[in-house]
Amino acid sequence: MRIAIASDHAAVSLKAVLVAWLREAGHDVLDLGPEGTASVDYPDYGFKLASAIADGSADRGIALCGSGIGISIAANRNPNCRCALVSEPLSASLARVHNDANAIAMGARLIGEEMAKGCVEAFLSADFAGGRHQLRVDKLSTKVPA
């Protein structure tokens, strides 16, 4: 699976751990940066991640920042990205099964490395259930009624 991963400066360390772990597991990982811990703006990296999913460069995405909140909001600005903020494996799995999420976000200051790996594993191994959930997911791509 081709997985895009991006972070801000607060999550560079966790990103490096996940990139190495995913590559060891045989995944093709597209590291969208940043490379170092110099301050960067999380929206720039959330936008990059969403674009990689939207243009087909990646099948799934992992977005990381200090809390996971800001980068998930940024990624979700792209209508082709459904990024779920998760903090444990069950929510990561349900994001795929019920919401057809194609990306997850996590907060590096709030989650440990092993829990982050558990979330990624649950997310990547789950499949969208479709059925009654498809109608709801379709509504996520339409304009909000006035």
PDB file of C-alpha atoms in Angstrom:
ATOM      1  CA  MET A   1       0.000   0.000   0.000  1.00  0.00           C
ATOM      2  CA  ARG A   2       1.220   3.514  -0.798  1.00  0.00           C
ATOM      3  CA  ILE A   3       0.982   5.656   2.311  1.00  0.00           C
ATOM      4  CA  ALA A   4       1.601   9.392   2.499  1.00  0.00           C
ATOM      5  CA  ILE A   5       2.728  10.799   5.841  1.00  0.00           C
ATOM      6  CA  ALA A   6       3.195  14.408   6.875  1.00  0.00           C
ATOM      7  CA  SER A   7       3.674  16.294  10.115  1.00  0.00           C
ATOM      8  CA  ASP A   8       4.583  19.614  11.585  1.00  0.00           C
ATOM      9  CA  HIS A   9       7.716  20.286  13.636  1.00  0.00           C
ATOM     10  CA  ALA A  10       6.116  18.898  16.828  1.00  0.00           C
ATOM     11  CA  ALA A  11       5.667  15.460  15.292  1.00  0.00           C
ATOM     12  CA  VAL A  12       8.858  14.939  13.259  1.00  0.00           C
ATOM     13  CA  SER A  13      10.157  12.356  15.718  1.00  0.00           C
ATOM     14  CA  LEU A  14       6.954  10.281  15.680  1.00  0.00           C
ATOM     15  CA  LYS A  15       6.815  10.582  11.893  1.00  0.00           C
ATOM     16  CA  ALA A  16      10.339   9.155  11.590  1.00  0.00           C
ATOM     17  CA  VAL A  17       9.410   6.191  13.794  1.00  0.00           C
ATOM     18  CA  LEU A  18       6.270   5.470  11.764  1.00  0.00           C
ATOM     19  CA  VAL A  19       8.029   5.871   8.404  1.00  0.00           C
ATOM     20  CA  ALA A  20      10.698   3.308   9.374  1.00  0.00           C
ATOM     21  CA  TRP A  21       8.126   0.916  10.844  1.00  0.00           C
ATOM     22  CA  LEU A  22       5.846   1.130   7.786  1.00  0.00           C
ATOM     23  CA  ARG A  23       8.733   0.586   5.384  1.00  0.00           C
ATOM     24  CA  GLU A  24       9.876  -2.447   7.393  1.00  0.00           C
ATOM     25  CA  ALA A  25       6.336  -3.795   7.003  1.00  0.00           C
ATOM     26  CA  GLY A  26       6.693  -3.496   3.216  1.00  0.00           C
ATOM     27  CA  HIS A  27       4.638  -0.369   2.575  1.00  0.00           C
ATOM     28  CA  ASP A  28       5.620   2.249   0.023  1.00  0.00           C
ATOM     29  CA  VAL A  29       5.852   5.432   2.105  1.00  0.00           C
ATOM     30  CA  LEU A  30       5.728   8.934   0.697  1.00  0.00           C
ATOM     31  CA  ASP A  31       7.269  11.209   3.361  1.00  0.00           C
ATOM     32  CA  LEU A  32       5.947  14.707   2.704  1.00  0.00           C
ATOM     33  CA  GLY A  33       8.036  16.352   5.412  1.00  0.00           C
ATOM     34  CA  PRO A  34       9.200  18.273   7.153  1.00  0.00           C
ATOM     35  CA  GLU A  35      12.719  16.973   7.625  1.00  0.00           C
ATOM     36  CA  GLY A  36      13.702  18.876  10.769  1.00  0.00           C
ATOM     37  CA  THR A  37      12.267  20.442  13.879  1.00  0.00           C
ATOM     38  CA  ALA A  38      12.376  24.071  12.726  1.00  0.00           C
ATOM     39  CA  SER A  39       8.952  25.629  13.161  1.00  0.00           C
ATOM     40  CA  VAL A  40       6.589  25.075  10.217  1.00  0.00           C
ATOM     41  CA  ASP A  41       2.889  25.678   9.634  1.00  0.00           C
ATOM     42  CA  TYR A  42       0.784  22.517   9.994  1.00  0.00           C
ATOM     43  CA  PRO A  43      -1.783  23.635   7.348  1.00  0.00           C
ATOM     44  CA  ASP A  44       0.900  23.459   4.647  1.00  0.00           C
ATOM     45  CA  TYR A  45       1.566  19.805   5.476  1.00  0.00           C
ATOM     46  CA  GLY A  46      -2.103  18.905   5.901  1.00  0.00           C
ATOM     47  CA  PHE A  47      -2.753  20.352   2.440  1.00  0.00           C
ATOM     48  CA  LYS A  48       0.180  18.346   0.982  1.00  0.00           C
ATOM     49  CA  LEU A  49      -1.157  15.133   2.500  1.00  0.00           C
ATOM     50  CA  ALA A  50      -4.682  15.708   1.196  1.00  0.00           C
ATOM     51  CA  SER A  51      -3.349  16.541  -2.272  1.00  0.00           C
ATOM     52  CA  ALA A  52      -1.371  13.293  -2.377  1.00  0.00           C
ATOM     53  CA  ILE A  53      -4.533  11.342  -1.613  1.00  0.00           C
ATOM     54  CA  ALA A  54      -6.654  13.376  -4.035  1.00  0.00           C
ATOM     55  CA  ASP A  55      -4.261  12.981  -6.970  1.00  0.00           C
ATOM     56  CA  GLY A  56      -3.746   9.253  -6.373  1.00  0.00           C
ATOM     57  CA  SER A  57      -0.116   9.483  -5.255  1.00  0.00           C
ATOM     58  CA  ALA A  58      -1.164   7.708  -2.043  1.00  0.00           C
ATOM     59  CA  ASP A  59      -3.872   5.235  -1.072  1.00  0.00           C
ATOM     60  CA  ARG A  60      -3.933   6.296   2.582  1.00  0.00           C
ATOM     61  CA  GLY A  61      -2.541   9.122   4.668  1.00  0.00           C
ATOM     62  CA  ILE A  62      -1.182   9.711   8.150  1.00  0.00           C
ATOM     63  CA  ALA A  63      -1.199  13.285   9.424  1.00  0.00           C
ATOM     64  CA  LEU A  64       0.675  14.271  12.581  1.00  0.00           C
ATOM     65  CA  CYS A  65       1.014  17.439  14.599  1.00  0.00           C
ATOM     66  CA  GLY A  66       1.235  18.263  18.288  1.00  0.00           C
ATOM     67  CA  SER A  67      -2.428  17.532  18.976  1.00  0.00           C
ATOM     68  CA  GLY A  68      -3.537  16.122  15.625  1.00  0.00           C
ATOM     69  CA  ILE A  69      -6.342  18.664  15.549  1.00  0.00           C
ATOM     70  CA  GLY A  70      -4.896  21.383  13.322  1.00  0.00           C
ATOM     71  CA  ILE A  71      -3.467  19.086  10.669  1.00  0.00           C
ATOM     72  CA  SER A  72      -6.713  17.095  10.487  1.00  0.00           C
ATOM     73  CA  ILE A  73      -8.688  20.305   9.920  1.00  0.00           C
ATOM     74  CA  ALA A  74      -6.240  21.308   7.177  1.00  0.00           C
ATOM     75  CA  ALA A  75      -6.407  17.915   5.440  1.00  0.00           C
ATOM     76  CA  ASN A  76     -10.192  17.930   5.521  1.00  0.00           C
ATOM     77  CA  ARG A  77     -10.300  21.203   3.577  1.00  0.00           C
ATOM     78  CA  ASN A  78      -9.768  19.044   0.485  1.00  0.00           C
ATOM     79  CA  PRO A  79     -13.113  17.391  -0.383  1.00  0.00           C
ATOM     80  CA  ASN A  80     -11.294  14.243  -1.521  1.00  0.00           C
ATOM     81  CA  CYS A  81      -9.756  13.679   1.896  1.00  0.00           C
ATOM     82  CA  ARG A  82     -11.615  12.215   4.861  1.00  0.00           C
ATOM     83  CA  CYS A  83      -9.162  12.528   7.730  1.00  0.00           C
ATOM     84  CA  ALA A  84     -10.212  11.240  11.157  1.00  0.00           C
ATOM     85  CA  LEU A  85      -8.512  12.319  14.367  1.00  0.00           C
ATOM     86  CA  VAL A  86      -7.831   9.124  16.334  1.00  0.00           C
ATOM     87  CA  SER A  87      -6.208   8.277  19.639  1.00  0.00           C
ATOM     88  CA  GLU A  88      -6.671   4.529  19.934  1.00  0.00           C
ATOM     89  CA  PRO A  89      -7.091   1.547  17.574  1.00  0.00           C
ATOM     90  CA  LEU A  90     -10.873   1.180  17.785  1.00  0.00           C
ATOM     91  CA  SER A  91     -11.512   4.711  16.535  1.00  0.00           C
ATOM     92  CA  ALA A  92      -8.893   4.182  13.808  1.00  0.00           C
ATOM     93  CA  SER A  93     -10.662   1.021  12.646  1.00  0.00           C
ATOM     94  CA  LEU A  94     -14.128   2.580  12.802  1.00  0.00           C
ATOM     95  CA  ALA A  95     -12.895   5.558  10.804  1.00  0.00           C
ATOM     96  CA  ARG A  96     -12.355   3.136   7.907  1.00  0.00           C
ATOM     97  CA  VAL A  97     -15.288   0.785   8.497  1.00  0.00           C
ATOM     98  CA  HIS A  98     -17.996   3.424   8.994  1.00  0.00           C
ATOM     99  CA  ASN A  99     -16.588   6.614   7.460  1.00  0.00           C
ATOM    100  CA  ASP A 100     -14.352   5.363   4.641  1.00  0.00           C
ATOM    101  CA  ALA A 101     -11.601   7.599   6.029  1.00  0.00           C
ATOM    102  CA  ASN A 102      -8.595   7.682   3.741  1.00  0.00           C
ATOM    103  CA  ALA A 103      -6.390   9.386   6.332  1.00  0.00           C
ATOM    104  CA  ILE A 104      -5.942   9.500  10.072  1.00  0.00           C
ATOM    105  CA  ALA A 105      -4.464  12.215  12.244  1.00  0.00           C
ATOM    106  CA  MET A 106      -2.763  11.782  15.596  1.00  0.00           C
ATOM    107  CA  GLY A 107      -1.255  14.097  18.151  1.00  0.00           C
ATOM    108  CA  ALA A 108       2.423  13.423  18.829  1.00  0.00           C
ATOM    109  CA  ARG A 109       2.213  15.184  22.188  1.00  0.00           C
ATOM    110  CA  LEU A 110      -0.754  13.045  23.209  1.00  0.00           C
ATOM    111  CA  ILE A 111      -0.037   9.550  21.923  1.00  0.00           C
ATOM    112  CA  GLY A 112       2.918   7.246  22.425  1.00  0.00           C
ATOM    113  CA  GLU A 113       4.780   5.421  19.685  1.00  0.00           C
ATOM    114  CA  GLU A 114       3.222   2.019  20.393  1.00  0.00           C
ATOM    115  CA  MET A 115      -0.315   3.409  20.528  1.00  0.00           C
ATOM    116  CA  ALA A 116       0.330   5.310  17.293  1.00  0.00           C
ATOM    117  CA  LYS A 117       1.495   2.074  15.650  1.00  0.00           C
ATOM    118  CA  GLY A 118      -1.624   0.329  16.946  1.00  0.00           C
ATOM    119  CA  CYS A 119      -3.806   3.049  15.412  1.00  0.00           C
ATOM    120  CA  VAL A 120      -2.025   2.842  12.064  1.00  0.00           C
ATOM    121  CA  GLU A 121      -2.240  -0.949  12.020  1.00  0.00           C
ATOM    122  CA  ALA A 122      -5.977  -0.883  12.808  1.00  0.00           C
ATOM    123  CA  PHE A 123      -6.585   1.796  10.181  1.00  0.00           C
ATOM    124  CA  LEU A 124      -4.671   0.030   7.414  1.00  0.00           C
ATOM    125  CA  SER A 125      -6.186  -3.388   8.085  1.00  0.00           C
ATOM    126  CA  ALA A 126      -9.829  -2.273   8.137  1.00  0.00           C
ATOM    127  CA  ASP A 127     -12.103  -2.117   5.107  1.00  0.00           C
ATOM    128  CA  PHE A 128     -15.034   0.194   4.454  1.00  0.00           C
ATOM    129  CA  ALA A 129     -18.333  -1.582   5.214  1.00  0.00           C
ATOM    130  CA  GLY A 130     -20.305   0.280   2.542  1.00  0.00           C
ATOM    131  CA  GLY A 131     -24.043  -0.360   2.663  1.00  0.00           C
ATOM    132  CA  ARG A 132     -25.907   2.074   4.908  1.00  0.00           C
ATOM    133  CA  HIS A 133     -22.637   3.900   5.550  1.00  0.00           C
ATOM    134  CA  GLN A 134     -22.158   4.754   1.868  1.00  0.00           C
ATOM    135  CA  LEU A 135     -25.087   7.189   1.832  1.00  0.00           C
ATOM    136  CA  ARG A 136     -23.615   9.022   4.800  1.00  0.00           C
ATOM    137  CA  VAL A 137     -20.145   9.159   3.283  1.00  0.00           C
ATOM    138  CA  ASP A 138     -21.630  10.501   0.043  1.00  0.00           C
ATOM    139  CA  LYS A 139     -23.124  13.384   2.007  1.00  0.00           C
ATOM    140  CA  LEU A 140     -19.636  14.353   3.185  1.00  0.00           C
ATOM    141  CA  SER A 141     -18.719  15.266  -0.384  1.00  0.00           C
ATOM    142  CA  THR A 142     -21.717  17.491  -1.020  1.00  0.00           C
ATOM    143  CA  LYS A 143     -22.215  21.127  -0.229  1.00  0.00           C
ATOM    144  CA  VAL A 144     -23.758  21.790   3.180  1.00  0.00           C
ATOM    145  CA  PRO A 145     -27.412  22.804   2.775  1.00  0.00           C
ATOM    146  CA  ALA A 146     -28.227  26.378   3.817  1.00  0.00           C
TER     147      ALA A 146
END
